[in-house]
PDB file of C-alpha atoms and ligand atoms in Angstrom:
ATOM      1  CA  MET A 494      -3.381 -33.323  -7.846  1.00  0.00           C
ATOM      2  CA  VAL A 495      -4.404 -32.388 -10.914  1.00  0.00           C
ATOM      3  CA  ALA A 496      -1.731 -30.472 -13.460  1.00  0.00           C
ATOM      4  CA  PRO A 497      -2.683 -27.481 -15.328  1.00  0.00           C
ATOM      5  CA  SER A 498      -3.945 -27.488 -18.779  1.00  0.00           C
ATOM      6  CA  LYS A 499      -1.597 -25.709 -20.713  1.00  0.00           C
ATOM      7  CA  ASN A 500      -4.390 -23.029 -21.402  1.00  0.00           C
ATOM      8  CA  ARG A 501      -4.881 -21.965 -18.334  1.00  0.00           C
ATOM      9  CA  SER A 502      -0.870 -21.787 -16.892  1.00  0.00           C
ATOM     10  CA  ARG A 503      -1.134 -18.277 -17.645  1.00  0.00           C
ATOM     11  CA  LYS A 504      -2.496 -16.496 -14.981  1.00  0.00           C
ATOM     12  CA  SER A 505      -1.857 -13.221 -15.271  1.00  0.00           C
ATOM     13  CA  SER A 506      -3.832 -13.352 -18.445  1.00  0.00           C
ATOM     14  CA  VAL A 507      -7.536 -14.441 -17.064  1.00  0.00           C
ATOM     15  CA  ILE A 508      -8.727 -12.139 -14.854  1.00  0.00           C
ATOM     16  CA  HIS A 509     -10.395 -12.739 -11.614  1.00  0.00           C
ATOM     17  CA  PRO A 510     -14.170 -12.862 -12.282  1.00  0.00           C
ATOM     18  CA  ASP A 511     -14.962 -10.402  -9.518  1.00  0.00           C
ATOM     19  CA  LEU A 512     -13.270  -7.416 -11.216  1.00  0.00           C
ATOM     20  CA  ALA A 513     -14.676  -4.832 -13.718  1.00  0.00           C
ATOM     21  CA  SER A 514     -10.650  -4.364 -15.443  1.00  0.00           C
ATOM     22  CA  VAL A 515      -7.963  -4.604 -14.701  1.00  0.00           C
ATOM     23  CA  LEU A 516      -5.616  -1.559 -13.604  1.00  0.00           C
ATOM     24  CA  PHE A 517      -1.978  -2.516 -13.172  1.00  0.00           C
ATOM     25  CA  THR A 518      -0.502  -6.604 -14.066  1.00  0.00           C
ATOM     26  CA  GLU A 519       1.386  -8.276 -11.847  1.00  0.00           C
ATOM     27  CA  ALA A 520       4.368  -8.075 -13.949  1.00  0.00           C
ATOM     28  CA  GLU A 521       3.317  -3.782 -13.940  1.00  0.00           C
ATOM     29  CA  ILE A 522       3.161  -3.573 -10.357  1.00  0.00           C
ATOM     30  CA  LYS A 523       6.742  -5.697 -10.111  1.00  0.00           C
ATOM     31  CA  ARG A 524       8.080  -2.843 -12.283  1.00  0.00           C
ATOM     32  CA  ARG A 525       7.326   0.097 -10.347  1.00  0.00           C
ATOM     33  CA  VAL A 526       8.284  -1.156  -7.216  1.00  0.00           C
ATOM     34  CA  ARG A 527      11.415  -1.536  -8.491  1.00  0.00           C
ATOM     35  CA  GLY A 528      11.713   1.962 -10.267  1.00  0.00           C
ATOM     36  CA  LEU A 529      10.633   3.263  -6.450  1.00  0.00           C
ATOM     37  CA  ALA A 530      13.196   0.895  -4.167  1.00  0.00           C
ATOM     38  CA  ARG A 531      15.596   2.755  -6.482  1.00  0.00           C
ATOM     39  CA  GLU A 532      14.287   6.275  -6.222  1.00  0.00           C
ATOM     40  CA  ILE A 533      14.222   5.527  -2.579  1.00  0.00           C
ATOM     41  CA  LYS A 534      18.101   4.506  -2.774  1.00  0.00           C
ATOM     42  CA  GLN A 535      17.978   8.017  -4.186  1.00  0.00           C
ATOM     43  CA  VAL A 536      17.102   9.665  -0.907  1.00  0.00           C
ATOM     44  CA  TYR A 537      19.106   7.626   1.301  1.00  0.00           C
ATOM     45  CA  GLU A 538      21.490   6.459  -0.603  1.00  0.00           C
ATOM     46  CA  ASN A 539      23.593   3.194   1.396  1.00  0.00           C
ATOM     47  CA  ARG A 540      22.138   4.470   4.862  1.00  0.00           C
ATOM     48  CA  GLU A 541      19.919   2.626   7.962  1.00  0.00           C
ATOM     49  CA  PHE A 542      16.342   3.530   8.108  1.00  0.00           C
ATOM     50  CA  THR A 543      13.232   1.870   9.243  1.00  0.00           C
ATOM     51  CA  LEU A 544       9.948   1.119   7.624  1.00  0.00           C
ATOM     52  CA  ILE A 545       6.465   1.491   9.226  1.00  0.00           C
ATOM     53  CA  ALA A 546       4.069  -0.511   7.523  1.00  0.00           C
ATOM     54  CA  LEU A 547      -0.105  -0.231   7.176  1.00  0.00           C
ATOM     55  CA  ILE A 548      -1.070  -3.310   8.106  1.00  0.00           C
ATOM     56  CA  ASN A 549      -3.377  -5.046   6.852  1.00  0.00           C
ATOM     57  CA  GLY A 550      -2.816  -2.993   3.308  1.00  0.00           C
ATOM     58  CA  ALA A 551       0.582  -2.426   2.477  1.00  0.00           C
ATOM     59  CA  VAL A 552       1.579  -6.413   3.941  1.00  0.00           C
ATOM     60  CA  MET A 553       2.980  -7.003  -0.018  1.00  0.00           C
ATOM     61  CA  PHE A 554       4.015  -3.583  -1.212  1.00  0.00           C
ATOM     62  CA  THR A 555       6.696  -3.932   1.906  1.00  0.00           C
ATOM     63  CA  ALA A 556       7.989  -7.130   0.932  1.00  0.00           C
ATOM     64  CA  ASP A 557       8.653  -6.056  -2.056  1.00  0.00           C
ATOM     65  CA  LEU A 558       9.685  -3.140  -2.001  1.00  0.00           C
ATOM     66  CA  MET A 559      12.090  -4.089   1.431  1.00  0.00           C
ATOM     67  CA  ARG A 560      14.032  -6.786  -1.092  1.00  0.00           C
ATOM     68  CA  GLN A 561      14.158  -4.414  -3.749  1.00  0.00           C
ATOM     69  CA  ILE A 562      16.661  -2.422  -1.458  1.00  0.00           C
ATOM     70  CA  ASP A 563      20.451  -3.356  -0.229  1.00  0.00           C
ATOM     71  CA  ASN A 564      20.313  -0.738   3.424  1.00  0.00           C
ATOM     72  CA  PRO A 565      20.011  -2.339   6.108  1.00  0.00           C
ATOM     73  CA  VAL A 566      16.630  -0.835   6.992  1.00  0.00           C
ATOM     74  CA  ARG A 567      14.223  -1.811  10.762  1.00  0.00           C
ATOM     75  CA  LEU A 568      10.680  -3.024  10.049  1.00  0.00           C
ATOM     76  CA  ASP A 569       7.530  -1.982  12.875  1.00  0.00           C
ATOM     77  CA  CYS A 570       3.971  -2.246  11.139  1.00  0.00           C
ATOM     78  CA  ILE A 571       0.769  -0.268  12.945  1.00  0.00           C
ATOM     79  CA  ARG A 572      -2.447  -1.257  12.247  1.00  0.00           C
ATOM     80  CA  VAL A 573      -4.707   1.755  11.441  1.00  0.00           C
ATOM     81  CA  SER A 574      -8.862   0.989  11.313  1.00  0.00           C
ATOM     82  CA  SER A 575     -10.411   2.913   8.937  1.00  0.00           C
ATOM     83  CA  TYR A 576     -13.077   1.438   6.445  1.00  0.00           C
ATOM     84  CA  GLY A 577     -14.235  -1.431   8.726  1.00  0.00           C
ATOM     85  CA  THR A 578     -15.701  -3.452   6.230  1.00  0.00           C
ATOM     86  CA  GLY A 579     -17.337  -1.216   3.698  1.00  0.00           C
ATOM     87  CA  THR A 580     -15.869   0.856   0.539  1.00  0.00           C
ATOM     88  CA  LYS A 581     -16.263   4.239   2.755  1.00  0.00           C
ATOM     89  CA  SER A 582     -13.668   5.793   4.796  1.00  0.00           C
ATOM     90  CA  VAL A 583     -16.294   6.783   8.377  1.00  0.00           C
ATOM     91  CA  GLY A 584     -14.679   8.848  10.388  1.00  0.00           C
ATOM     92  CA  ALA A 585     -11.725   9.898  12.295  1.00  0.00           C
ATOM     93  CA  PRO A 586      -9.523   6.170  11.680  1.00  0.00           C
ATOM     94  CA  GLN A 587      -8.077   4.743  14.515  1.00  0.00           C
ATOM     95  CA  ILE A 588      -4.191   3.326  15.653  1.00  0.00           C
ATOM     96  CA  LEU A 589      -5.120  -0.127  16.336  1.00  0.00           C
ATOM     97  CA  ALA A 590      -1.622  -1.581  17.277  1.00  0.00           C
ATOM     98  CA  ASP A 591       1.298   0.595  17.801  1.00  0.00           C
ATOM     99  CA  LEU A 592       4.725   0.563  16.783  1.00  0.00           C
ATOM    100  CA  THR A 593       7.398  -1.687  18.989  1.00  0.00           C
ATOM    101  CA  LEU A 594      10.266  -0.025  17.703  1.00  0.00           C
ATOM    102  CA  ASP A 595      12.421   3.704  19.081  1.00  0.00           C
ATOM    103  CA  ILE A 596      12.576   5.738  16.571  1.00  0.00           C
ATOM    104  CA  ALA A 597      13.905   8.554  17.859  1.00  0.00           C
ATOM    105  CA  ASN A 598      16.567  10.541  15.665  1.00  0.00           C
ATOM    106  CA  ARG A 599      16.067   7.295  13.273  1.00  0.00           C
ATOM    107  CA  ASP A 600      15.244   8.264   9.253  1.00  0.00           C
ATOM    108  CA  VAL A 601      11.825   6.601   9.298  1.00  0.00           C
ATOM    109  CA  LEU A 602      10.154   5.942   6.215  1.00  0.00           C
ATOM    110  CA  ILE A 603       5.609   5.222   6.162  1.00  0.00           C
ATOM    111  CA  ILE A 604       4.135   2.952   3.721  1.00  0.00           C
ATOM    112  CA  ASP A 605       0.592   2.253   3.021  1.00  0.00           C
ATOM    113  CA  ASP A 606      -0.753   0.444  -0.344  1.00  0.00           C
ATOM    114  CA  ILE A 607      -3.100   3.879  -1.149  1.00  0.00           C
ATOM    115  CA  LEU A 608      -3.535   7.375  -0.168  1.00  0.00           C
ATOM    116  CA  ASP A 609      -7.109   8.796  -0.383  1.00  0.00           C
ATOM    117  CA  THR A 610      -9.001  10.713   1.905  1.00  0.00           C
ATOM    118  CA  GLY A 611      -5.415  11.398   3.852  1.00  0.00           C
ATOM    119  CA  LYS A 612      -6.309  10.300   6.856  1.00  0.00           C
ATOM    120  CA  THR A 613      -5.102   7.489   7.460  1.00  0.00           C
ATOM    121  CA  LEU A 614      -1.044   8.778   6.888  1.00  0.00           C
ATOM    122  CA  ALA A 615      -1.759  12.389   8.665  1.00  0.00           C
ATOM    123  CA  LEU A 616      -2.437  10.576  11.331  1.00  0.00           C
ATOM    124  CA  VAL A 617       0.663   7.816  10.857  1.00  0.00           C
ATOM    125  CA  THR A 618       2.107  11.316  10.582  1.00  0.00           C
ATOM    126  CA  GLU A 619       1.726  13.493  14.335  1.00  0.00           C
ATOM    127  CA  LEU A 620       2.228  10.085  15.988  1.00  0.00           C
ATOM    128  CA  ALA A 621       5.507   9.353  13.800  1.00  0.00           C
ATOM    129  CA  LYS A 622       6.875  13.319  14.837  1.00  0.00           C
ATOM    130  CA  LYS A 623       5.667  12.966  17.702  1.00  0.00           C
ATOM    131  CA  LEU A 624       8.477  10.919  18.384  1.00  0.00           C
ATOM    132  CA  LYS A 625      11.174  12.608  16.873  1.00  0.00           C
ATOM    133  CA  PRO A 626      12.236  10.695  14.099  1.00  0.00           C
ATOM    134  CA  ALA A 627      15.243  12.311  12.850  1.00  0.00           C
ATOM    135  CA  SER A 628      13.566  12.301   9.100  1.00  0.00           C
ATOM    136  CA  LEU A 629      10.074  11.060   8.593  1.00  0.00           C
ATOM    137  CA  ARG A 630       8.999  10.061   4.570  1.00  0.00           C
ATOM    138  CA  SER A 631       6.187   8.463   3.274  1.00  0.00           C
ATOM    139  CA  CYS A 632       5.572   6.331   0.125  1.00  0.00           C
ATOM    140  CA  VAL A 633       2.321   4.360  -1.350  1.00  0.00           C
ATOM    141  CA  LEU A 634       1.786   2.753  -4.060  1.00  0.00           C
ATOM    142  CA  LEU A 635      -1.408   4.107  -4.971  1.00  0.00           C
ATOM    143  CA  ASP A 636      -2.344   7.857  -4.786  1.00  0.00           C
ATOM    144  CA  LYS A 637      -6.642   8.854  -5.602  1.00  0.00           C
ATOM    145  CA  LYS A 638      -6.409  11.823  -5.257  1.00  0.00           C
ATOM    146  CA  ALA A 639      -9.481  13.479  -6.182  1.00  0.00           C
ATOM    147  CA  ARG A 640     -10.507  11.934  -3.134  1.00  0.00           C
ATOM    148  CA  ARG A 641      -7.806  13.924  -0.995  1.00  0.00           C
ATOM    149  CA  GLU A 642      -9.747  15.964   1.828  1.00  0.00           C
ATOM    150  CA  VAL A 643      -6.758  15.955   3.926  1.00  0.00           C
ATOM    151  CA  PRO A 644      -3.774  18.264   2.916  1.00  0.00           C
ATOM    152  CA  VAL A 645      -1.334  15.500   2.349  1.00  0.00           C
ATOM    153  CA  GLU A 646       0.845  14.412  -0.053  1.00  0.00           C
ATOM    154  CA  ALA A 647       3.387  10.650   0.019  1.00  0.00           C
ATOM    155  CA  ASP A 648       7.382  11.305  -0.874  1.00  0.00           C
ATOM    156  CA  PHE A 649       7.247   8.663  -2.788  1.00  0.00           C
ATOM    157  CA  VAL A 650       4.284   7.682  -5.406  1.00  0.00           C
ATOM    158  CA  GLY A 651       3.649   4.411  -7.280  1.00  0.00           C
ATOM    159  CA  PHE A 652       0.785   4.981  -9.533  1.00  0.00           C
ATOM    160  CA  GLU A 653      -1.885   7.680  -9.523  1.00  0.00           C
ATOM    161  CA  ILE A 654      -5.609   6.354 -10.264  1.00  0.00           C
ATOM    162  CA  PRO A 655      -8.822   7.685 -10.945  1.00  0.00           C
ATOM    163  CA  ASN A 656     -11.954   7.400  -7.841  1.00  0.00           C
ATOM    164  CA  LYS A 657     -12.122   3.601  -8.121  1.00  0.00           C
ATOM    165  CA  PHE A 658     -12.667   0.896  -5.583  1.00  0.00           C
ATOM    166  CA  VAL A 659      -9.482  -1.265  -5.830  1.00  0.00           C
ATOM    167  CA  VAL A 660      -8.395  -4.215  -5.153  1.00  0.00           C
ATOM    168  CA  GLY A 661      -5.923  -7.078  -4.998  1.00  0.00           C
ATOM    169  CA  TYR A 662      -2.000  -6.578  -3.961  1.00  0.00           C
ATOM    170  CA  GLY A 663      -2.782  -6.400  -0.399  1.00  0.00           C
ATOM    171  CA  LEU A 664      -6.177  -3.992  -1.287  1.00  0.00           C
ATOM    172  CA  ASP A 665      -9.304  -5.403   0.309  1.00  0.00           C
ATOM    173  CA  PHE A 666     -12.935  -5.352   0.362  1.00  0.00           C
ATOM    174  CA  ALA A 667     -14.339  -6.926   3.668  1.00  0.00           C
ATOM    175  CA  GLU A 668     -10.855  -8.369   3.982  1.00  0.00           C
ATOM    176  CA  ARG A 669     -10.887 -10.175   0.548  1.00  0.00           C
ATOM    177  CA  TYR A 670      -9.095 -10.292  -2.573  1.00  0.00           C
ATOM    178  CA  ARG A 671      -5.863  -9.131  -1.060  1.00  0.00           C
ATOM    179  CA  ASN A 672      -3.777 -12.406  -2.229  1.00  0.00           C
ATOM    180  CA  LEU A 673      -4.736 -11.446  -5.973  1.00  0.00           C
ATOM    181  CA  PRO A 674      -1.088 -10.789  -6.868  1.00  0.00           C
ATOM    182  CA  CYS A 675      -2.675  -7.943  -9.736  1.00  0.00           C
ATOM    183  CA  ILE A 676      -4.768  -4.016  -8.663  1.00  0.00           C
ATOM    184  CA  GLY A 677      -7.919  -4.494 -10.549  1.00  0.00           C
ATOM    185  CA  VAL A 678     -10.944  -2.384 -10.009  1.00  0.00           C
ATOM    186  CA  LEU A 679     -14.226  -4.630  -7.592  1.00  0.00           C
ATOM    187  CA  LYS A 680     -17.604  -4.610  -9.437  1.00  0.00           C
ATOM    188  CA  THR A 681     -19.636  -2.073  -8.948  1.00  0.00           C
ATOM    189  CA  LYS A 682     -22.570  -5.165  -8.235  1.00  0.00           C
ATOM    190  CA  LEU A 683     -19.908  -6.347  -5.745  1.00  0.00           C
ATOM    191  CA  GLN A 684     -19.833  -3.523  -3.584  1.00  0.00           C
ATOM    192  CA  GLN A 685     -22.579  -4.178  -1.066  1.00  0.00           C
ATOM    193  CA  LEU A 686     -22.051  -5.695   2.055  1.00  0.00           C
ATOM    194  CA  HIS A 687     -24.135  -9.056   2.631  1.00  0.00           C
TER     195      HIS A 687
HETATM  196  P1  IMP B 851      -7.602   7.378   4.076  1.00  0.00           P
HETATM  197  O1  IMP B 851      -7.454   7.799   5.796  1.00  0.00           O
HETATM  198  O2  IMP B 851      -8.885   7.457   3.411  1.00  0.00           O
HETATM  199  O3  IMP B 851      -6.090   8.079   3.091  1.00  0.00           O
HETATM  200  O4  IMP B 851      -7.750   5.964   3.842  1.00  0.00           O
HETATM  201  C1  IMP B 851      -6.615   5.103   3.582  1.00  0.00           C
HETATM  202  C2  IMP B 851      -6.717   3.483   3.834  1.00  0.00           C
HETATM  203  O5  IMP B 851      -8.108   3.023   3.128  1.00  0.00           O
HETATM  204  C3  IMP B 851      -6.079   3.026   2.907  1.00  0.00           C
HETATM  205  O6  IMP B 851      -5.102   2.229   3.108  1.00  0.00           O
HETATM  206  C4  IMP B 851      -6.624   0.762   2.404  1.00  0.00           C
HETATM  207  O7  IMP B 851      -6.427   0.530   3.446  1.00  0.00           O
HETATM  208  C5  IMP B 851      -8.101   2.501   2.315  1.00  0.00           C
HETATM  209  N1  IMP B 851      -9.081   2.498   1.102  1.00  0.00           N
HETATM  210  C6  IMP B 851      -8.918   3.150   0.441  1.00  0.00           C
HETATM  211  N2  IMP B 851      -8.955   3.849  -0.939  1.00  0.00           N
HETATM  212  C7  IMP B 851      -9.464   1.852  -0.765  1.00  0.00           C
HETATM  213  C8  IMP B 851      -9.465   1.385  -2.321  1.00  0.00           C
HETATM  214  O8  IMP B 851     -10.177   1.567  -3.172  1.00  0.00           O
HETATM  215  N3  IMP B 851      -9.764  -0.286  -1.924  1.00  0.00           N
HETATM  216  C9  IMP B 851      -9.383  -1.019  -0.680  1.00  0.00           C
HETATM  217  N4  IMP B 851      -8.433  -0.070  -0.075  1.00  0.00           N
HETATM  218  C10 IMP B 851      -9.088   1.413   0.092  1.00  0.00           C
HETATM  219 MG1   MG B 852      -4.958  -0.008   4.653  1.00  0.00          MG
END
């Protein structure tokens, strides 16, 4: 194994070649996630609640957020299709893998990476409501308000962002870039599928 050279050891200062710009660095995300955890804690106090993470996108955000929360929590995941492999949502989202936990009479918090047209959050909210939770809230790391098509808002929002296609920290383009520690705008020329 080759030891990293000194000038390459500060990973966050090197922008990924496929990004046009970095919107949020790893440190900025970390700080905001801690802030969101505090906001969530103010609402639930010390009560138990159930997290529903929308996978795959919310995987990293959920993992980091729940480690900042010391309440007893339960975790379930739901898989919803929306983008296929492109950058624009096509048609109505579909549930590909449903919940497994019983959420009746439970306090439930839905977690997603980004609120865009609102179709996904609206669908999952409707589905969860039918299961009669005691309360239902939602938390998204990013909110692209300009793209909203369905009137839905999240109770907790990490950052509002402009109408740009972003990747990193769980967000993908054709399943790539989820592992970037920062969130950045994907170069336009890379937003076409080959
Ligand atoms: P909505 O149903 O249009 O609100 O879409 C929400 C889903 O679309 C999110 O869960 C993301 O998976 C995906 N999405 C929306 N905008 C972006 C983006 O800029 N980059 C990556 N994924 C996105
Ligand atoms: Mg998603």
